[in-house]
PDB file of C-alpha atoms in Angstrom:
ATOM      1  CA  GLU A   1     -15.795 -16.609  25.924  1.00  0.00           C
ATOM      2  CA  ASP A   2     -15.240 -14.921  29.335  1.00  0.00           C
ATOM      3  CA  LYS A   3     -14.879 -11.072  29.877  1.00  0.00           C
ATOM      4  CA  ALA A   4     -11.078 -11.230  30.537  1.00  0.00           C
ATOM      5  CA  SER A   5     -10.290 -12.937  27.170  1.00  0.00           C
ATOM      6  CA  ALA A   6     -12.631 -10.646  25.365  1.00  0.00           C
ATOM      7  CA  GLY A   7     -10.794  -7.547  26.854  1.00  0.00           C
ATOM      8  CA  ALA A   8      -7.453  -9.017  25.865  1.00  0.00           C
ATOM      9  CA  ARG A   9      -8.714  -9.261  22.252  1.00  0.00           C
ATOM     10  CA  GLU A  10      -9.919  -5.592  22.170  1.00  0.00           C
ATOM     11  CA  LYS A  11      -7.351  -2.773  21.916  1.00  0.00           C
ATOM     12  CA  ASP A  12      -7.821   0.943  21.659  1.00  0.00           C
ATOM     13  CA  LEU A  13      -6.263   2.498  18.593  1.00  0.00           C
ATOM     14  CA  GLU A  14      -5.490   6.239  18.890  1.00  0.00           C
ATOM     15  CA  ALA A  15      -4.058   8.729  16.222  1.00  0.00           C
ATOM     16  CA  TRP A  16      -5.093   6.228  13.649  1.00  0.00           C
ATOM     17  CA  GLN A  17      -5.316   6.573   9.894  1.00  0.00           C
ATOM     18  CA  MET A  18      -6.391   4.450   7.022  1.00  0.00           C
ATOM     19  CA  LEU A  19      -3.547   4.102   4.458  1.00  0.00           C
ATOM     20  CA  PRO A  20      -3.972   4.367   0.725  1.00  0.00           C
ATOM     21  CA  ASP A  21      -3.617   0.598   0.397  1.00  0.00           C
ATOM     22  CA  GLY A  22      -6.631   0.114   2.837  1.00  0.00           C
ATOM     23  CA  ARG A  23      -4.380  -0.850   5.829  1.00  0.00           C
ATOM     24  CA  PHE A  24      -4.794   0.749   9.246  1.00  0.00           C
ATOM     25  CA  ARG A  25      -2.019   2.409  11.178  1.00  0.00           C
ATOM     26  CA  GLY A  26      -2.251   3.851  14.715  1.00  0.00           C
ATOM     27  CA  ARG A  27      -0.944   4.017  18.300  1.00  0.00           C
ATOM     28  CA  LEU A  28      -2.033   1.718  21.094  1.00  0.00           C
ATOM     29  CA  ARG A  29      -2.251   2.938  24.691  1.00  0.00           C
ATOM     30  CA  ASP A  30       1.150   1.668  25.635  1.00  0.00           C
ATOM     31  CA  GLY A  31       2.690   3.831  22.819  1.00  0.00           C
ATOM     32  CA  LEU A  32       3.285   0.917  20.338  1.00  0.00           C
ATOM     33  CA  VAL A  33       2.668   1.828  16.775  1.00  0.00           C
ATOM     34  CA  VAL A  34       0.828  -0.812  14.767  1.00  0.00           C
ATOM     35  CA  GLU A  35      -0.056  -1.241  11.167  1.00  0.00           C
ATOM     36  CA  PHE A  36      -2.309  -4.073   9.860  1.00  0.00           C
ATOM     37  CA  ALA A  37      -4.844  -4.987   7.261  1.00  0.00           C
ATOM     38  CA  GLY A  38      -8.268  -4.896   8.926  1.00  0.00           C
ATOM     39  CA  GLU A  39     -11.952  -4.901   8.196  1.00  0.00           C
ATOM     40  CA  LEU A  40     -14.395  -2.225   9.309  1.00  0.00           C
ATOM     41  CA  LEU A  41     -17.484  -3.805  10.843  1.00  0.00           C
ATOM     42  CA  GLY A  42     -19.532  -0.958   9.662  1.00  0.00           C
ATOM     43  CA  PRO A  43     -23.156  -0.287  10.987  1.00  0.00           C
ATOM     44  CA  SER A  44     -23.332  -3.498  13.131  1.00  0.00           C
ATOM     45  CA  ASP A  45     -20.483  -2.175  15.360  1.00  0.00           C
ATOM     46  CA  PRO A  46     -19.348   1.353  14.363  1.00  0.00           C
ATOM     47  CA  GLY A  47     -15.780   2.410  15.232  1.00  0.00           C
ATOM     48  CA  VAL A  48     -14.450  -1.042  15.398  1.00  0.00           C
ATOM     49  CA  VAL A  49     -11.877  -2.753  12.989  1.00  0.00           C
ATOM     50  CA  VAL A  50     -11.187  -6.454  13.178  1.00  0.00           C
ATOM     51  CA  GLY A  51      -7.536  -7.069  12.643  1.00  0.00           C
ATOM     52  CA  PRO A  52      -5.239 -10.105  12.397  1.00  0.00           C
ATOM     53  CA  GLY A  53      -6.114 -12.971  14.684  1.00  0.00           C
ATOM     54  CA  GLY A  54      -9.663 -11.504  15.244  1.00  0.00           C
ATOM     55  CA  VAL A  55      -8.384  -8.748  17.464  1.00  0.00           C
ATOM     56  CA  ARG A  56     -10.933  -5.957  17.734  1.00  0.00           C
ATOM     57  CA  TYR A  57      -9.417  -2.415  17.486  1.00  0.00           C
ATOM     58  CA  ILE A  58     -11.599   0.239  18.975  1.00  0.00           C
ATOM     59  CA  LEU A  59     -11.022   3.448  16.903  1.00  0.00           C
ATOM     60  CA  GLY A  60     -10.204   6.562  19.024  1.00  0.00           C
ATOM     61  CA  GLU A  61      -9.178   9.895  17.638  1.00  0.00           C
ATOM     62  CA  PRO A  62      -8.155   9.762  14.019  1.00  0.00           C
ATOM     63  CA  GLN A  63      -4.474  11.093  13.355  1.00  0.00           C
ATOM     64  CA  ALA A  64      -5.677  14.533  12.065  1.00  0.00           C
ATOM     65  CA  ALA A  65      -7.847  15.116  15.200  1.00  0.00           C
ATOM     66  CA  ALA A  66      -5.134  13.900  17.390  1.00  0.00           C
ATOM     67  CA  SER A  67      -2.481  16.254  15.929  1.00  0.00           C
ATOM     68  CA  GLU A  68      -4.821  19.241  16.142  1.00  0.00           C
ATOM     69  CA  ALA A  69      -5.533  18.492  19.813  1.00  0.00           C
ATOM     70  CA  ALA A  70      -1.723  18.139  20.390  1.00  0.00           C
ATOM     71  CA  ALA A  71      -1.284  21.529  18.731  1.00  0.00           C
ATOM     72  CA  SER A  72      -3.727  23.035  21.092  1.00  0.00           C
ATOM     73  CA  GLY A  73      -2.216  21.620  24.096  1.00  0.00           C
ATOM     74  CA  SER A  74      -5.090  19.337  25.158  1.00  0.00           C
ATOM     75  CA  ALA A  75      -3.353  16.125  23.945  1.00  0.00           C
ATOM     76  CA  SER A  76      -1.746  13.850  26.495  1.00  0.00           C
ATOM     77  CA  GLY A  77       1.816  14.261  25.240  1.00  0.00           C
ATOM     78  CA  SER A  78       4.568  14.205  27.749  1.00  0.00           C
ATOM     79  CA  SER A  79       6.606  17.314  28.490  1.00  0.00           C
ATOM     80  CA  GLU A  80       9.805  15.099  28.015  1.00  0.00           C
ATOM     81  CA  GLN A  81       8.884  14.637  24.322  1.00  0.00           C
ATOM     82  CA  GLN A  82       8.206  18.269  23.828  1.00  0.00           C
ATOM     83  CA  GLY A  83      11.495  19.150  25.681  1.00  0.00           C
ATOM     84  CA  SER A  84      13.537  16.779  23.513  1.00  0.00           C
ATOM     85  CA  PHE A  85      11.879  18.296  20.332  1.00  0.00           C
ATOM     86  CA  VAL A  86      13.051  21.824  21.516  1.00  0.00           C
ATOM     87  CA  GLN A  87      16.534  20.524  22.257  1.00  0.00           C
ATOM     88  CA  VAL A  88      16.795  18.978  18.749  1.00  0.00           C
ATOM     89  CA  ALA A  89      15.513  22.274  17.115  1.00  0.00           C
ATOM     90  CA  VAL A  90      18.054  24.323  19.144  1.00  0.00           C
ATOM     91  CA  ALA A  91      20.918  21.952  18.206  1.00  0.00           C
ATOM     92  CA  VAL A  92      20.005  22.128  14.467  1.00  0.00           C
ATOM     93  CA  ALA A  93      19.781  25.987  14.621  1.00  0.00           C
ATOM     94  CA  SER A  94      23.093  26.062  16.338  1.00  0.00           C
ATOM     95  CA  ALA A  95      24.789  23.787  13.703  1.00  0.00           C
ATOM     96  CA  VAL A  96      23.394  26.068  11.008  1.00  0.00           C
ATOM     97  CA  VAL A  97      24.758  29.156  12.613  1.00  0.00           C
ATOM     98  CA  ALA A  98      28.090  27.605  13.168  1.00  0.00           C
ATOM     99  CA  ALA A  99      28.227  26.364   9.505  1.00  0.00           C
ATOM    100  CA  VAL A 100      27.384  29.833   8.161  1.00  0.00           C
ATOM    101  CA  ALA A 101      29.998  31.578  10.493  1.00  0.00           C
ATOM    102  CA  ALA A 102      32.737  29.024   9.459  1.00  0.00           C
ATOM    103  CA  SER A 103      31.990  29.621   5.701  1.00  0.00           C
ATOM    104  CA  LEU A 104      32.349  33.347   6.235  1.00  0.00           C
ATOM    105  CA  VAL A 105      35.341  33.429   8.549  1.00  0.00           C
ATOM    106  CA  LEU A 106      37.605  30.494   7.394  1.00  0.00           C
ATOM    107  CA  PRO A 107      38.385  31.590   3.863  1.00  0.00           C
ATOM    108  CA  GLY A 108      39.954  34.860   5.316  1.00  0.00           C
ATOM    109  CA  LEU A 109      41.903  32.892   8.033  1.00  0.00           C
ATOM    110  CA  LEU A 110      43.306  30.353   5.568  1.00  0.00           C
ATOM    111  CA  GLN A 111      44.543  33.153   3.166  1.00  0.00           C
ATOM    112  CA  SER A 112      46.455  34.890   6.004  1.00  0.00           C
ATOM    113  CA  SER A 113      47.756  31.594   7.607  1.00  0.00           C
ATOM    114  CA  SER A 114      50.958  29.819   6.659  1.00  0.00           C
ATOM    115  CA  LEU A 115      49.039  26.555   6.300  1.00  0.00           C
ATOM    116  CA  ALA A 116      47.301  27.652   3.118  1.00  0.00           C
ATOM    117  CA  PRO A 117      49.052  27.032  -0.179  1.00  0.00           C
ATOM    118  CA  PRO A 118      50.575  30.053  -1.710  1.00  0.00           C
ATOM    119  CA  SER A 119      48.214  32.081  -3.827  1.00  0.00           C
ATOM    120  CA  SER A 120      48.969  32.798  -7.524  1.00  0.00           C
ATOM    121  CA  ALA A 121      49.503  36.453  -6.802  1.00  0.00           C
ATOM    122  CA  SER A 122      52.533  36.016  -4.627  1.00  0.00           C
ATOM    123  CA  VAL A 123      54.404  33.296  -6.501  1.00  0.00           C
ATOM    124  CA  PRO A 124      55.057  33.640 -10.338  1.00  0.00           C
ATOM    125  CA  VAL A 125      53.748  30.562 -12.327  1.00  0.00           C
ATOM    126  CA  THR A 126      55.652  29.480 -15.450  1.00  0.00           C
ATOM    127  CA  ARG A 127      53.569  27.530 -17.891  1.00  0.00           C
ATOM    128  CA  THR A 128      55.001  25.529 -20.732  1.00  0.00           C
ATOM    129  CA  ASN A 129      53.371  23.734 -23.542  1.00  0.00           C
ATOM    130  CA  VAL A 130      54.978  20.566 -24.827  1.00  0.00           C
ATOM    131  CA  THR A 131      53.922  18.961 -28.033  1.00  0.00           C
ATOM    132  CA  ILE A 132      55.201  15.536 -28.889  1.00  0.00           C
ATOM    133  CA  VAL A 133      54.479  14.107 -32.381  1.00  0.00           C
ATOM    134  CA  GLU A 134      55.488  10.487 -33.197  1.00  0.00           C
ATOM    135  CA  THR A 135      55.484   9.210 -36.810  1.00  0.00           C
ATOM    136  CA  ARG A 136      56.468   5.916 -38.271  1.00  0.00           C
ATOM    137  CA  LYS A 137      58.209   6.091 -41.611  1.00  0.00           C
ATOM    138  CA  VAL A 138      58.993   3.169 -43.898  1.00  0.00           C
ATOM    139  CA  LEU A 139      62.642   3.375 -45.077  1.00  0.00           C
ATOM    140  CA  PRO A 140      63.803   2.550 -48.562  1.00  0.00           C
ATOM    141  CA  ASP A 141      65.226  -0.789 -47.358  1.00  0.00           C
ATOM    142  CA  GLY A 142      61.709  -1.830 -46.098  1.00  0.00           C
ATOM    143  CA  SER A 143      62.418  -1.357 -42.285  1.00  0.00           C
ATOM    144  CA  SER A 144      60.321   1.097 -40.325  1.00  0.00           C
ATOM    145  CA  ALA A 145      61.677   3.971 -38.107  1.00  0.00           C
ATOM    146  CA  LYS A 146      59.924   5.979 -35.461  1.00  0.00           C
ATOM    147  CA  ILE A 147      60.443   9.733 -35.649  1.00  0.00           C
ATOM    148  CA  THR A 148      59.669  11.788 -32.592  1.00  0.00           C
ATOM    149  CA  ASP A 149      59.333  15.557 -32.887  1.00  0.00           C
ATOM    150  CA  ARG A 150      59.149  17.418 -29.517  1.00  0.00           C
ATOM    151  CA  THR A 151      58.328  21.085 -29.485  1.00  0.00           C
ATOM    152  CA  VAL A 152      58.452  23.300 -26.296  1.00  0.00           C
ATOM    153  CA  ARG A 153      56.823  26.716 -26.203  1.00  0.00           C
TER     154      ARG A 153
END
């Protein structure tokens, strides 16, 4: 096996972690996130996992160490990603402020506008209770009659 094909079968795995089911997940140099079942070679070749197809993954920084480095600013994250995160955070905060303001202001506007239905204080409400009782009675000749009693209060 020549050196070029050996290099194609070795990949650097950064920000990696071992999942509870024993699979590995991490990010390749080109940014692709991979997840696979692999086997640690152990003392014979420390820091190497053999994945599907015999590809050798060279373990770099584990995920916890990579996220600590990113937090301290020494990670190689792009400023575009950090800028987009800030934009998303600002958009979410703006939406929350707008929702709170709307919930405080709109009820007062609706009460004073003509679009709102009239409130119960300005229009009298008449309530009635109607009770309807239907009974069937057998008449002396053997036929039945339906008797309806309607009461309005």
